[in-house]
Short mmCIF file of C-alpha atoms in Angstrom, two decimals:
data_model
loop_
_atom_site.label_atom_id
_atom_site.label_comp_id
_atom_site.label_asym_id
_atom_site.label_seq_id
_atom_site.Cartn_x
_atom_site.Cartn_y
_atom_site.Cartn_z
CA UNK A 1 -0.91 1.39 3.73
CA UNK A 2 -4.56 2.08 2.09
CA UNK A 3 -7.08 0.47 3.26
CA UNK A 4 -11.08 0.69 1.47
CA UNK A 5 -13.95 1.33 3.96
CA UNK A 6 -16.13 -1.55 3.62
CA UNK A 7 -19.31 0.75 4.32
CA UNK A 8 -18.29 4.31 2.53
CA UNK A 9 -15.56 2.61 -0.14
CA UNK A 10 -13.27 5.66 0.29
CA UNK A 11 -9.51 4.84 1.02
CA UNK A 12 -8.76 5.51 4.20
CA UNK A 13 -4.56 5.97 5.00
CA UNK A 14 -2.84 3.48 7.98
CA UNK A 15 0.92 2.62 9.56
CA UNK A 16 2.14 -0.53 8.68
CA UNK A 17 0.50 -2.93 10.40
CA UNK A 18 3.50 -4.96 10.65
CA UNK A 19 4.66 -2.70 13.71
CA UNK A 20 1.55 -3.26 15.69
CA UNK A 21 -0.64 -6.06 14.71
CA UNK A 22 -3.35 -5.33 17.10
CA UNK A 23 -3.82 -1.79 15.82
CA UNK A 24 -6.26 -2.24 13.62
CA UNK A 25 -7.89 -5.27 12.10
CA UNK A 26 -8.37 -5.47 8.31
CA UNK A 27 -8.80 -8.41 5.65
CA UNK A 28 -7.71 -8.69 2.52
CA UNK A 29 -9.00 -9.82 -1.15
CA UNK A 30 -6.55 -12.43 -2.91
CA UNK A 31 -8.06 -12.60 -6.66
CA UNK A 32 -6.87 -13.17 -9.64
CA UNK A 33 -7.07 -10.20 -12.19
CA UNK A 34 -9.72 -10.27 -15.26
CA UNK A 35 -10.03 -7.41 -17.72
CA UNK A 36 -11.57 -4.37 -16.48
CA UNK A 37 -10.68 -3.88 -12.96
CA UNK A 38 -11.07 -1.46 -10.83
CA UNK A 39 -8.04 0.98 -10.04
CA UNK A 40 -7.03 3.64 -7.39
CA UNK A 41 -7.64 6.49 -10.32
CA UNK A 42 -11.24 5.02 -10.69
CA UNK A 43 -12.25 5.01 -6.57
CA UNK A 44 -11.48 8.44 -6.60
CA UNK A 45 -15.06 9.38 -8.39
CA UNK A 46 -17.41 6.26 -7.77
CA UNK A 47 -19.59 6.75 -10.82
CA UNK A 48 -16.60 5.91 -12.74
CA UNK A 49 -15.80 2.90 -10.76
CA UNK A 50 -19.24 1.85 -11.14
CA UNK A 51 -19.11 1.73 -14.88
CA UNK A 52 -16.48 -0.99 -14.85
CA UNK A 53 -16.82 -4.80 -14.86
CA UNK A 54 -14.61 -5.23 -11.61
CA UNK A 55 -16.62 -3.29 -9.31
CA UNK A 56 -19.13 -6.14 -8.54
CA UNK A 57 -16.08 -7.72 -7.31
CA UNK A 58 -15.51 -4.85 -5.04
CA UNK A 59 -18.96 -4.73 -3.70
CA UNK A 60 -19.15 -7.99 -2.92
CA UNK A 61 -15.77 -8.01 -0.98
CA UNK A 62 -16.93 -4.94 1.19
CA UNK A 63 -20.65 -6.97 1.95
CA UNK A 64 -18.29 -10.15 2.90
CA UNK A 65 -16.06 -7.89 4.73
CA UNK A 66 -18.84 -6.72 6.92
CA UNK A 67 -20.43 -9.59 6.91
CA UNK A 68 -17.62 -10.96 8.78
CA UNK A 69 -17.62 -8.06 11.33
CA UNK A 70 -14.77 -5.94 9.86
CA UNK A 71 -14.77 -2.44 8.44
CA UNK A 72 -11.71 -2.11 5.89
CA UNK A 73 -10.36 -4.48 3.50
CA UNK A 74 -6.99 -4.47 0.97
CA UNK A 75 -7.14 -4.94 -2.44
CA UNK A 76 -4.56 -4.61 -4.66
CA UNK A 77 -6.40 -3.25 -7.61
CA UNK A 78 -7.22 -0.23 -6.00
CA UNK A 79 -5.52 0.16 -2.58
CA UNK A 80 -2.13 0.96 -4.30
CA UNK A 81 -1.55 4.37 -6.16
CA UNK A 82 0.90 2.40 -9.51
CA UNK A 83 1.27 5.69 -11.08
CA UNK A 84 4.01 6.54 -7.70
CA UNK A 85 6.43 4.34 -8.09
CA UNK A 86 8.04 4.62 -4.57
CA UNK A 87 4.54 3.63 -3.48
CA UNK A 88 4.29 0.84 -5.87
CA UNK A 89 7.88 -0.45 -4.73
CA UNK A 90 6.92 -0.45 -1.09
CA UNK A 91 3.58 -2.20 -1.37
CA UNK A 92 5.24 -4.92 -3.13
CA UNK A 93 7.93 -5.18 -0.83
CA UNK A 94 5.23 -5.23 2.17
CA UNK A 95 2.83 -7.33 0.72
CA UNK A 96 3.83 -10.68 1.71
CA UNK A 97 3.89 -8.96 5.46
CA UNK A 98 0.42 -7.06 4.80
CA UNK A 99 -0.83 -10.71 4.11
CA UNK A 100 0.64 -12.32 6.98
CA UNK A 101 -1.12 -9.52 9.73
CA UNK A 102 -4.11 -10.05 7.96
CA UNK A 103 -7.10 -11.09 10.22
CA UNK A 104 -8.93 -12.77 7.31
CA UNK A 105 -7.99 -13.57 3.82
CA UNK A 106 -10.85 -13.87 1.00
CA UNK A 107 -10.16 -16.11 -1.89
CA UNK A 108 -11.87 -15.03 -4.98
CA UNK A 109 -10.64 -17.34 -7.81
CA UNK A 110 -12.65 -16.28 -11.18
CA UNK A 111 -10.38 -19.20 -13.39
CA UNK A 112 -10.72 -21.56 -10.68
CA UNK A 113 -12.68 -25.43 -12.00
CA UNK A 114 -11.66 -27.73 -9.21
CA UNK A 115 -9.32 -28.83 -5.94
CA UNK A 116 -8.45 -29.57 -2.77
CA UNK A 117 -8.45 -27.82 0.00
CA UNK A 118 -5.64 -28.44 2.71
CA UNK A 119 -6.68 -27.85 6.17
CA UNK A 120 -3.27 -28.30 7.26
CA UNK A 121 -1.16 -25.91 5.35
CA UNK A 122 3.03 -26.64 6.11
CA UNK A 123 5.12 -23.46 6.77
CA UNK A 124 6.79 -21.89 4.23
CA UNK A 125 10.17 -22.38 5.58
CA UNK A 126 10.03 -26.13 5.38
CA UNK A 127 9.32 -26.12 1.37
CA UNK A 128 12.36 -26.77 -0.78
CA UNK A 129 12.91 -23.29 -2.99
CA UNK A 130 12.46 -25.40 -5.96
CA UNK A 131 8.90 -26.42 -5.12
CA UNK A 132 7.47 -22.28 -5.26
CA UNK A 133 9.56 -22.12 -8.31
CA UNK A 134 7.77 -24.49 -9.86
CA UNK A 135 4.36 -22.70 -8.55
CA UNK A 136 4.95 -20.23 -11.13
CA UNK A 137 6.44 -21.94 -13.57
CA UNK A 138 3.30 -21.77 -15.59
CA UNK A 139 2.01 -18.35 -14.51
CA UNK A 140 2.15 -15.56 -17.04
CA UNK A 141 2.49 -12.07 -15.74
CA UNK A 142 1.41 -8.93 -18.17
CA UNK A 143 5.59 -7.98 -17.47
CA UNK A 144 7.69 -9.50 -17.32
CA UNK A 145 9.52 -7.94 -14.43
CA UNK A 146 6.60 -8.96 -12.74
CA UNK A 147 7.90 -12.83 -12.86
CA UNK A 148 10.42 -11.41 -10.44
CA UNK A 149 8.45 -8.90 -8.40
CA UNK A 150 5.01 -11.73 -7.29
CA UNK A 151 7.56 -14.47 -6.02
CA UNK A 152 9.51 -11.46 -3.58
CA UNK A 153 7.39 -12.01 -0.38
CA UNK A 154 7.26 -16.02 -1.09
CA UNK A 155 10.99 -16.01 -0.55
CA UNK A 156 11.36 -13.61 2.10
CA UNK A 157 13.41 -11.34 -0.13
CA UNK A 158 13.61 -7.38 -0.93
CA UNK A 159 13.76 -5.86 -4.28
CA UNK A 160 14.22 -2.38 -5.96
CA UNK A 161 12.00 -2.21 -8.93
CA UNK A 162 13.07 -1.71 -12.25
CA UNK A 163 10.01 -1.14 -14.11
CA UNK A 164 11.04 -2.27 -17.98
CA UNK A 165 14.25 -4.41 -16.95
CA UNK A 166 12.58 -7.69 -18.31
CA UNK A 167 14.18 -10.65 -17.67
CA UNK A 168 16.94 -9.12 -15.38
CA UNK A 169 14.44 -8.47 -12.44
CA UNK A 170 14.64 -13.03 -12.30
CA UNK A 171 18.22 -12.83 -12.07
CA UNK A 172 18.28 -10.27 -9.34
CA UNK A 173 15.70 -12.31 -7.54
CA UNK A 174 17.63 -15.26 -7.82
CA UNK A 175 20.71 -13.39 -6.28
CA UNK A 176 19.01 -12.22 -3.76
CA UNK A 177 17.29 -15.39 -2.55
CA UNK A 178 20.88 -17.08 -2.60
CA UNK A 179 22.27 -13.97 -0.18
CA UNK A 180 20.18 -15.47 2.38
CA UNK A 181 19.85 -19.72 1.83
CA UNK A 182 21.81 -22.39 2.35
CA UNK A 183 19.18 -24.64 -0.09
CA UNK A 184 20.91 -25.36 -3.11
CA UNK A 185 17.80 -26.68 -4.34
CA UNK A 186 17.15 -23.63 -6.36
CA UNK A 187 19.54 -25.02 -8.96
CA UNK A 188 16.89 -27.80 -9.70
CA UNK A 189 15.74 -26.24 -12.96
CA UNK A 190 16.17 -27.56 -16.74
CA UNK A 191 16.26 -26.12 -20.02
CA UNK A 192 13.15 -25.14 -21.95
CA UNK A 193 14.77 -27.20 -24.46
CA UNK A 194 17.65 -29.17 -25.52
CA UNK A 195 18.72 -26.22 -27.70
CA UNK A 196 18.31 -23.14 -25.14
CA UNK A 197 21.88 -21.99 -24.46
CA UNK A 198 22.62 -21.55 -20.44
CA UNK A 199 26.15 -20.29 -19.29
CA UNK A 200 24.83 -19.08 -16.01
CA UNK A 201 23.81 -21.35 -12.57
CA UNK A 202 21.19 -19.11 -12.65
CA UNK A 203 17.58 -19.22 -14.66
CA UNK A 204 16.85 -17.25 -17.78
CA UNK A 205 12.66 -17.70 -16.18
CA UNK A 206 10.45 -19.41 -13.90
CA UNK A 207 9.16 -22.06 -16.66
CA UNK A 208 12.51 -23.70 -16.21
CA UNK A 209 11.25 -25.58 -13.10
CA UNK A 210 7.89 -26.60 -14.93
CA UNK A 211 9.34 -30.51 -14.11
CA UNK A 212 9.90 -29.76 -10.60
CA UNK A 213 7.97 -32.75 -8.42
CA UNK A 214 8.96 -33.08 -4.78
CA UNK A 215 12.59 -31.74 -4.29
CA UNK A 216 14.08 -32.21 -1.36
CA UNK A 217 16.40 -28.97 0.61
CA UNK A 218 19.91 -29.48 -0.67
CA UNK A 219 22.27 -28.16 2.48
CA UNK A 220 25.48 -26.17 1.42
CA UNK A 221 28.33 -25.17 3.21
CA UNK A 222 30.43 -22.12 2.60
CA UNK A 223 30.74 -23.17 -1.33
CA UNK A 224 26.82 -21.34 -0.65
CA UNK A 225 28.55 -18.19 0.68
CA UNK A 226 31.12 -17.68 -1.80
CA UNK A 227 28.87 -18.38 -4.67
CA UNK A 228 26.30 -15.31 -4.17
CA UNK A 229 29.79 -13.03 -3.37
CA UNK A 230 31.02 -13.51 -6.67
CA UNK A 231 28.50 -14.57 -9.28
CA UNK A 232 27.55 -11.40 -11.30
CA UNK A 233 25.08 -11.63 -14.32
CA UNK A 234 25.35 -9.27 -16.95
#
């Protein structure tokens, strides 16, 4: 795991923090991505980073971070080296764990108008699958792999990744998120319209649960088990 030092912004190696959570305390940047950001290439020679429009960003993240009395923060932008792939595949694997040993989380929401903030937030495990579905029903990914490869931590699943198997990486997601449920709820999608053609129990995309309110779990028995045994999708 890469971490940036909040003071010098070089990227500094770690272990997984997963294995000892105590080891070392970070925080992390959730944003959403604009045009122009800043990537592991560019931190390499800082006059380069400096020239593009996501550095402020950056800069401001690191003066939060030590604001707050910490020393290294994760960004995805730059903390991961994309041109590896065996790097890129394990940081997307981890990051849903990365997230959860995190000792502070910063928010910075550049498309976000207005909301409400939940103090309470309810576990993960007590949300019907159909209800994160939905969450991205309306998100738009620059791959469309990547429609897959964001909801893998949310559902507590592992991927390989594919990079340029489109809309096969959803299918495999789906598979894999059956291997391990007994919530049928994940069926709870429609058509896109009343002329898409759908031979399969399983989704073609995430906007398919853009109706999706407030599902409730729907238990299964072994018909669960024998399902995710013997569905294939081609």
């Amino acid at each position: 795991m890469r971490l940036l030092n909040a003071k010098t912004l070089q990227l500094e190696l770690f272990p997984d923090p997963f294995r000892d959570r105590d080891l070392f305390p970070y925080v992390i940047l959730s944003h959403t991505w604009e045009t122009d950001e800043v990537t592991f290439d560019d931190m390499r020679d800082l006059g380069t980073a400096k020239l593009k429009l996501g550095f402020s960003k950056i800069q401001s993240a690191c003066k939060t971070t030590i604001e707050y009395g910490f020393t290294h923060i994760w960004i995805d932008t730059c903390c991961i080296d994309k041109s590896l792939s065996a790097e890129l595949s394990e940081a997307i694997n981890s990051m849903f764990r990365w997230y959860s040993c995190v000792s502070i989380c910063f928010a910075f929401l550049a498309d976000f108008l207005k909301g409400v903030y939940p103090k309470w937030l309810d576990p993960l495990e007590s949300v019907p699958l159909a209800k994160p579905m939905s969450w991205a029903a309306s998100r738009q990914t620059t791959k469309v792999e990547d429609e897959a490869y964001s909801l893998l931590g949310i559902f507590d699943v592992n991927m390989s990744m594919i990079h340029g198997e489109g809309p096969r990486a959803f299918f495999r997601l789906q598979e894999a998120i059956l291997r391990r449920t007994t919530d049928l709820s994940i069926f709870a999608w429609t058509r896109d319209s009343p002329g898409d053609v759908q031979r399969s129990l399983l989704s073609l995309q995430p906007t398919s649960w853009h109706v999706v309110t407030s599902p409730s779990p729907i238990a299964s028995s072994a018909s669960r088990t024998r399902y995710a045994s013997q569905t294939e999708v081609s």
